[in-house]
Amino acid sequence: MSVKGEPTMGEPQLVVVKCGGNSDVNAAAICADVAGLVKDGHRLVVVHGGSAEIDRLADELDVPQRRLVSPDGVSARHTDEATLEVVTLALAGSVKPKLVSELLGRGIPAVGLTGLDGGLVLTRRKKGQKAVVDGRTVVVRDDHSGRIESVRGELIATLLSHGYVPVVSPPASDEHGEPVNADADRIAAALAAELDADRLVLLTGAPGVLADPDDADSVLPDCAVERAGAPGEFARGGMALKLVAAREALLGGVGQVTVADGRGEGAVGEALRGAGTEVRLTPPPEAGPETRPTLPQHPDQEKELPGKDRE
């Protein structure tokens, strides 16, 4: 695996790239950038969502979509049984084949995987999550989503060692081997940590983390997140889970995490050269060596922090 530090763009790196799922993100351009970096000797893993395609397909199939709003005002897709089927069809049947095809067309041997394949992403299904409904806080218990407990990095490492580019998405597997939805940003973070990646790049439909969500020019060059609890004052809307994922990656030993703009050409390379927002951890309360945290053994041990785009 990679050696930690501050590698320059010219040195081969292991990079995990999360391709955001909203309609503004330029997936074809991201694939072109990934292809160029692979040809330059870098190893890349692509993780993707697909919120726009999920919404489109749900509308076409007449599957009502519902959002859950947590007590702290952050919304998440409610994944009932019908929506889980839509998520699987949209990601595994539409978004992933397009990404794999784009890479294959550029001479890159890409392999598409969901978190179910080979038990790649293992979760524990959520027993319930808090949501505000008609002004009251209730616990929703019919959500088919899970908290990530582990990832099987050896499968991805084997593919990388043979020159393949893995393309990964939800759904994942719960403790009974059943499919569940899982947040793609956090899947990317878990894989980056397990693979000891040099970089995690979270590409989205914004230029980075914004100090003012209404001002695209207010990009923060860096953003500190707390080591536990709420991710901070700039965690608004869909950015909340991106910052949670960034924290999990950094605590897991990933060298550098960047939230950057996925709408233009050369997005990955620009992020590796410093564009977007570098996420860092706040200093520990006491000096001492950091230890790699273990994943929670029970879902009640982890505070639920839903975000705008679970996919």
Tab-separated table of C-alpha atoms in Angstrom:
chain	number	residue	atom	x	y	z
A	1	MET	CA	0.000	0.000	0.000
A	2	SER	CA	0.983	3.624	-0.174
A	3	VAL	CA	3.394	5.431	2.091
A	4	LYS	CA	1.879	8.339	3.946
A	5	GLY	CA	3.176	11.862	3.613
A	6	GLU	CA	2.706	14.699	1.198
A	7	PRO	CA	3.178	13.103	-2.238
A	8	THR	CA	3.417	15.409	-5.188
A	9	MET	CA	1.330	15.056	-8.331
A	10	GLY	CA	4.340	13.529	-10.103
A	11	GLU	CA	4.613	10.563	-7.724
A	12	PRO	CA	2.364	7.517	-8.181
A	13	GLN	CA	-0.491	7.650	-5.714
A	14	LEU	CA	-3.393	5.506	-4.609
A	15	VAL	CA	-6.437	7.763	-4.910
A	16	VAL	CA	-10.066	7.042	-4.095
A	17	VAL	CA	-12.404	9.313	-6.055
A	18	LYS	CA	-16.057	9.752	-5.099
A	19	CYS	CA	-18.069	10.849	-8.138
A	20	GLY	CA	-21.104	12.728	-6.835
A	21	GLY	CA	-24.546	11.702	-8.001
A	22	ASN	CA	-26.244	15.023	-8.709
A	23	SER	CA	-26.944	16.098	-12.260
A	24	ASP	CA	-24.342	18.907	-12.240
A	25	VAL	CA	-21.397	16.551	-11.817
A	26	ASN	CA	-19.627	15.824	-15.127
A	27	ALA	CA	-19.135	12.054	-14.879
A	28	ALA	CA	-17.710	11.698	-18.403
A	29	ALA	CA	-15.047	14.335	-17.720
A	30	ILE	CA	-14.189	12.665	-14.411
A	31	CYS	CA	-13.698	9.362	-16.235
A	32	ALA	CA	-11.436	11.062	-18.766
A	33	ASP	CA	-9.376	12.493	-15.911
A	34	VAL	CA	-9.227	9.140	-14.128
A	35	ALA	CA	-8.054	7.485	-17.360
A	36	GLY	CA	-5.254	10.011	-17.771
A	37	LEU	CA	-4.072	9.577	-14.192
A	38	VAL	CA	-4.085	5.779	-14.502
A	39	LYS	CA	-2.015	6.001	-17.670
A	40	ASP	CA	0.425	8.198	-15.728
A	41	GLY	CA	0.924	5.384	-13.224
A	42	HIS	CA	-1.524	6.269	-10.448
A	43	ARG	CA	-3.877	3.658	-8.973
A	44	LEU	CA	-7.463	4.813	-8.682
A	45	VAL	CA	-10.686	3.523	-7.189
A	46	VAL	CA	-13.935	5.212	-8.251
A	47	VAL	CA	-16.935	5.257	-5.902
A	48	HIS	CA	-20.176	6.729	-7.204
A	49	GLY	CA	-23.658	7.753	-6.179
A	50	GLY	CA	-26.584	8.596	-8.404
A	51	SER	CA	-29.205	10.756	-6.712
A	52	ALA	CA	-30.323	12.372	-9.979
A	53	GLU	CA	-30.779	9.024	-11.727
A	54	ILE	CA	-32.580	7.578	-8.698
A	55	ASP	CA	-35.019	10.490	-8.718
A	56	ARG	CA	-35.547	10.160	-12.481
A	57	LEU	CA	-36.173	6.419	-12.341
A	58	ALA	CA	-38.426	6.688	-9.277
A	59	ASP	CA	-40.536	9.233	-11.125
A	60	GLU	CA	-40.681	7.019	-14.233
A	61	LEU	CA	-41.727	3.984	-12.172
A	62	ASP	CA	-44.128	6.034	-10.057
A	63	VAL	CA	-42.355	5.197	-6.789
A	64	PRO	CA	-43.020	8.028	-4.315
A	65	GLN	CA	-39.913	9.522	-2.770
A	66	ARG	CA	-39.776	10.792	0.782
A	67	ARG	CA	-37.111	12.643	2.664
A	68	LEU	CA	-36.472	12.330	6.372
A	69	VAL	CA	-35.441	15.497	8.193
A	70	SER	CA	-33.391	14.931	11.327
A	71	PRO	CA	-33.827	17.066	14.465
A	72	ASP	CA	-30.759	19.100	13.428
A	73	GLY	CA	-32.391	19.957	10.065
A	74	VAL	CA	-30.417	17.669	7.736
A	75	SER	CA	-32.419	15.629	5.229
A	76	ALA	CA	-31.891	12.118	3.877
A	77	ARG	CA	-33.619	9.861	1.389
A	78	HIS	CA	-36.027	7.453	3.052
A	79	THR	CA	-35.177	4.025	1.637
A	80	ASP	CA	-38.301	1.932	1.884
A	81	GLU	CA	-38.475	-1.425	0.101
A	82	ALA	CA	-39.598	0.046	-3.232
A	83	THR	CA	-36.982	2.798	-3.116
A	84	LEU	CA	-34.234	0.262	-2.367
A	85	GLU	CA	-35.187	-1.508	-5.593
A	86	VAL	CA	-35.015	1.810	-7.467
A	87	VAL	CA	-31.618	2.592	-5.908
A	88	THR	CA	-30.261	-0.781	-7.016
A	89	LEU	CA	-31.636	-0.451	-10.552
A	90	ALA	CA	-30.390	3.120	-10.923
A	91	LEU	CA	-26.871	2.567	-9.607
A	92	ALA	CA	-26.074	-0.973	-10.755
A	93	GLY	CA	-28.158	-0.866	-13.923
A	94	SER	CA	-27.644	2.657	-15.244
A	95	VAL	CA	-24.979	4.840	-13.599
A	96	LYS	CA	-22.322	2.173	-13.129
A	97	PRO	CA	-22.451	0.738	-16.677
A	98	LYS	CA	-22.050	4.252	-18.100
A	99	LEU	CA	-18.993	4.936	-15.952
A	100	VAL	CA	-17.447	1.551	-16.765
A	101	SER	CA	-18.155	2.096	-20.459
A	102	GLU	CA	-16.543	5.550	-20.378
A	103	LEU	CA	-13.387	4.091	-18.845
A	104	LEU	CA	-13.278	1.081	-21.164
A	105	GLY	CA	-13.659	3.405	-24.138
A	106	ARG	CA	-10.522	5.219	-22.971
A	107	GLY	CA	-8.519	2.010	-22.715
A	108	ILE	CA	-8.898	1.555	-18.956
A	109	PRO	CA	-9.911	-1.920	-17.707
A	110	ALA	CA	-12.687	-0.971	-15.299
A	111	VAL	CA	-14.641	-3.435	-13.146
A	112	GLY	CA	-18.051	-2.485	-11.750
A	113	LEU	CA	-18.977	-3.660	-8.250
A	114	THR	CA	-21.690	-2.958	-5.723
A	115	GLY	CA	-21.122	-3.322	-2.013
A	116	LEU	CA	-22.957	-6.652	-2.252
A	117	ASP	CA	-20.397	-8.256	-4.553
A	118	GLY	CA	-18.146	-10.542	-2.543
A	119	GLY	CA	-19.492	-8.946	0.636
A	120	LEU	CA	-17.422	-5.884	-0.240
A	121	VAL	CA	-19.281	-3.486	2.085
A	122	LEU	CA	-20.732	-4.986	5.249
A	123	THR	CA	-23.221	-3.004	7.332
A	124	ARG	CA	-25.592	-3.385	10.222
A	125	ARG	CA	-29.095	-2.374	9.299
A	126	LYS	CA	-30.353	0.638	11.222
A	127	LYS	CA	-33.037	-0.243	13.732
A	128	GLY	CA	-34.437	3.254	13.488
A	129	GLN	CA	-33.549	6.865	12.924
A	130	LYS	CA	-34.933	10.063	14.349
A	131	ALA	CA	-36.911	12.369	12.082
A	132	VAL	CA	-39.142	15.399	12.536
A	133	VAL	CA	-42.663	14.731	11.241
A	134	ASP	CA	-45.408	17.353	11.646
A	135	GLY	CA	-43.315	19.136	14.246
A	136	ARG	CA	-42.726	16.038	16.367
A	137	THR	CA	-39.565	13.934	16.640
A	138	VAL	CA	-40.329	10.324	15.820
A	139	VAL	CA	-38.284	7.174	15.172
A	140	VAL	CA	-38.640	5.755	11.648
A	141	ARG	CA	-38.076	1.998	11.643
A	142	ASP	CA	-38.820	0.864	8.073
A	143	ASP	CA	-35.686	2.309	6.482
A	144	HIS	CA	-33.642	-0.184	4.442
A	145	SER	CA	-30.245	1.376	5.067
A	146	GLY	CA	-27.204	0.383	7.072
A	147	ARG	CA	-24.223	1.698	8.974
A	148	ILE	CA	-20.896	0.551	7.548
A	149	GLU	CA	-19.112	-1.893	9.827
A	150	SER	CA	-16.327	-3.130	7.550
A	151	VAL	CA	-15.117	-3.296	3.972
A	152	ARG	CA	-13.197	-6.125	2.311
A	153	GLY	CA	-10.271	-4.249	0.906
A	154	GLU	CA	-8.487	-7.390	-0.317
A	155	LEU	CA	-10.907	-7.649	-3.238
A	156	ILE	CA	-10.157	-4.091	-4.350
A	157	ALA	CA	-6.425	-4.512	-3.675
A	158	THR	CA	-6.363	-7.622	-5.872
A	159	LEU	CA	-8.044	-5.793	-8.737
A	160	LEU	CA	-5.645	-2.852	-8.388
A	161	SER	CA	-2.627	-5.153	-8.361
A	162	HIS	CA	-3.712	-6.546	-11.741
A	163	GLY	CA	-4.184	-3.115	-13.284
A	164	TYR	CA	-7.977	-2.836	-13.009
A	165	VAL	CA	-9.910	0.257	-11.912
A	166	PRO	CA	-12.708	-0.739	-9.509
A	167	VAL	CA	-15.960	1.237	-9.821
A	168	VAL	CA	-17.985	0.812	-6.616
A	169	SER	CA	-21.449	1.875	-5.452
A	170	PRO	CA	-24.252	0.981	-3.035
A	171	PRO	CA	-26.177	-1.143	-2.223
A	172	ALA	CA	-24.302	-2.924	0.559
A	173	SER	CA	-24.948	-6.060	2.581
A	174	ASP	CA	-26.471	-6.105	6.073
A	175	GLU	CA	-25.643	-8.602	8.832
A	176	HIS	CA	-28.028	-11.147	7.276
A	177	GLY	CA	-26.679	-10.788	3.735
A	178	GLU	CA	-29.664	-8.703	2.657
A	179	PRO	CA	-29.217	-5.585	0.462
A	180	VAL	CA	-29.410	-2.174	2.114
A	181	ASN	CA	-28.667	1.346	1.034
A	182	ALA	CA	-25.484	2.984	2.361
A	183	ASP	CA	-23.943	6.406	1.942
A	184	ALA	CA	-21.506	6.436	-0.991
A	185	ASP	CA	-19.279	9.121	0.566
A	186	ARG	CA	-18.797	6.946	3.627
A	187	ILE	CA	-18.184	3.867	1.469
A	188	ALA	CA	-15.438	5.864	-0.273
A	189	ALA	CA	-13.980	6.875	3.104
A	190	ALA	CA	-14.042	3.315	4.435
A	191	LEU	CA	-12.345	1.952	1.310
A	192	ALA	CA	-9.724	4.716	1.348
A	193	ALA	CA	-8.889	3.932	4.978
A	194	GLU	CA	-8.814	0.154	4.449
A	195	LEU	CA	-6.581	0.521	1.378
A	196	ASP	CA	-4.283	3.015	3.147
A	197	ALA	CA	-4.891	5.456	0.298
A	198	ASP	CA	-2.799	8.588	-0.184
A	199	ARG	CA	-5.800	10.708	-1.117
A	200	LEU	CA	-9.574	10.750	-0.958
A	201	VAL	CA	-11.240	13.177	-3.369
A	202	LEU	CA	-14.951	13.882	-2.879
A	203	LEU	CA	-16.276	15.494	-6.054
A	204	THR	CA	-19.548	17.364	-5.851
A	205	GLY	CA	-21.682	20.001	-7.567
A	206	ALA	CA	-20.015	22.871	-5.688
A	207	PRO	CA	-16.485	24.315	-5.820
A	208	GLY	CA	-15.731	22.985	-2.342
A	209	VAL	CA	-16.903	23.658	1.192
A	210	LEU	CA	-18.519	27.095	1.180
A	211	ALA	CA	-18.453	29.584	4.049
A	212	ASP	CA	-21.690	30.978	2.606
A	213	PRO	CA	-23.836	28.407	0.754
A	214	ASP	CA	-25.307	31.207	-1.377
A	215	ASP	CA	-21.886	32.479	-2.478
A	216	ALA	CA	-19.927	30.201	-4.817
A	217	ASP	CA	-16.872	32.418	-4.338
A	218	SER	CA	-16.710	31.715	-0.580
A	219	VAL	CA	-14.757	28.458	-0.983
A	220	LEU	CA	-12.735	27.587	2.101
A	221	PRO	CA	-9.157	26.533	1.242
A	222	ASP	CA	-9.250	24.272	4.282
A	223	CYS	CA	-11.872	23.198	6.776
A	224	ALA	CA	-11.377	21.670	10.227
A	225	VAL	CA	-13.801	19.036	11.487
A	226	GLU	CA	-14.193	17.878	15.059
A	227	ARG	CA	-12.990	14.391	15.843
A	228	ALA	CA	-16.408	13.418	17.186
A	229	GLY	CA	-19.945	14.766	17.207
A	230	ALA	CA	-21.394	17.254	14.731
A	231	PRO	CA	-18.997	17.900	11.839
A	232	GLY	CA	-19.006	21.704	12.256
A	233	GLU	CA	-20.592	24.975	11.239
A	234	PHE	CA	-20.046	24.488	7.491
A	235	ALA	CA	-21.837	21.110	7.417
A	236	ARG	CA	-25.013	22.259	5.711
A	237	GLY	CA	-27.360	20.086	3.665
A	238	GLY	CA	-25.559	17.403	1.672
A	239	MET	CA	-22.149	18.660	2.850
A	240	ALA	CA	-22.753	17.212	6.341
A	241	LEU	CA	-22.092	13.614	5.383
A	242	LYS	CA	-19.194	14.580	3.142
A	243	LEU	CA	-17.465	16.107	6.151
A	244	VAL	CA	-18.375	13.104	8.302
A	245	ALA	CA	-16.901	10.848	5.604
A	246	ALA	CA	-13.789	13.042	5.399
A	247	ARG	CA	-13.334	12.760	9.166
A	248	GLU	CA	-13.700	8.975	9.060
A	249	ALA	CA	-11.094	8.751	6.303
A	250	LEU	CA	-8.599	10.954	8.156
A	251	LEU	CA	-9.100	9.073	11.429
A	252	GLY	CA	-8.577	5.885	9.440
A	253	GLY	CA	-5.167	7.041	8.259
A	254	VAL	CA	-5.841	8.516	4.809
A	255	GLY	CA	-3.124	11.029	3.963
A	256	GLN	CA	-5.294	13.844	2.604
A	257	VAL	CA	-8.979	14.471	1.929
A	258	THR	CA	-10.299	17.079	-0.499
A	259	VAL	CA	-13.842	18.214	-1.282
A	260	ALA	CA	-13.776	19.655	-4.788
A	261	ASP	CA	-15.783	20.687	-7.840
A	262	GLY	CA	-16.841	17.810	-10.080
A	263	ARG	CA	-18.556	19.907	-12.746
A	264	GLY	CA	-15.662	20.806	-15.017
A	265	GLU	CA	-12.829	19.243	-16.989
A	266	GLY	CA	-9.814	17.870	-15.145
A	267	ALA	CA	-11.586	17.819	-11.774
A	268	VAL	CA	-9.532	15.053	-10.189
A	269	GLY	CA	-6.189	16.467	-11.274
A	270	GLU	CA	-7.193	19.946	-10.134
A	271	ALA	CA	-8.156	18.580	-6.721
A	272	LEU	CA	-4.828	16.766	-6.424
A	273	ARG	CA	-3.063	20.040	-7.244
A	274	GLY	CA	-4.870	21.939	-4.495
A	275	ALA	CA	-8.264	23.034	-5.852
A	276	GLY	CA	-11.285	22.810	-3.580
A	277	THR	CA	-11.208	22.451	0.191
A	278	GLU	CA	-8.733	20.354	2.122
A	279	VAL	CA	-10.424	18.826	5.156
A	280	ARG	CA	-8.359	18.380	8.288
A	281	LEU	CA	-8.999	17.251	11.848
A	282	THR	CA	-9.021	19.611	14.809
A	283	PRO	CA	-5.995	19.065	17.076
A	284	PRO	CA	-6.462	16.303	19.649
A	285	PRO	CA	-7.263	17.538	23.159
A	286	GLU	CA	-4.120	15.908	24.505
A	287	ALA	CA	-0.838	15.272	22.745
A	288	GLY	CA	-0.160	11.654	21.961
A	289	PRO	CA	-0.137	9.144	19.139
A	290	GLU	CA	-3.354	8.692	17.207
A	291	THR	CA	-4.788	5.210	17.040
A	292	ARG	CA	-6.882	3.912	14.217
A	293	PRO	CA	-10.468	3.703	15.504
A	294	THR	CA	-12.452	0.501	15.343
A	295	LEU	CA	-15.818	0.489	13.655
A	296	PRO	CA	-18.780	0.353	16.061
A	297	GLN	CA	-19.922	-3.116	17.105
A	298	HIS	CA	-23.523	-2.076	17.650
A	299	PRO	CA	-25.579	0.527	15.778
A	300	ASP	CA	-26.490	2.321	18.997
A	301	GLN	CA	-22.816	3.193	19.472
A	302	GLU	CA	-22.825	5.552	16.487
A	303	LYS	CA	-24.762	8.800	16.411
A	304	GLU	CA	-26.898	9.015	13.292
A	305	LEU	CA	-25.933	11.895	11.022
A	306	PRO	CA	-28.104	11.700	7.898
A	307	GLY	CA	-27.261	13.831	4.877
A	308	LYS	CA	-28.932	15.129	1.755
A	309	ASP	CA	-27.701	12.482	-0.644
A	310	ARG	CA	-27.450	9.055	0.904
A	311	GLU	CA	-26.400	7.642	-2.457
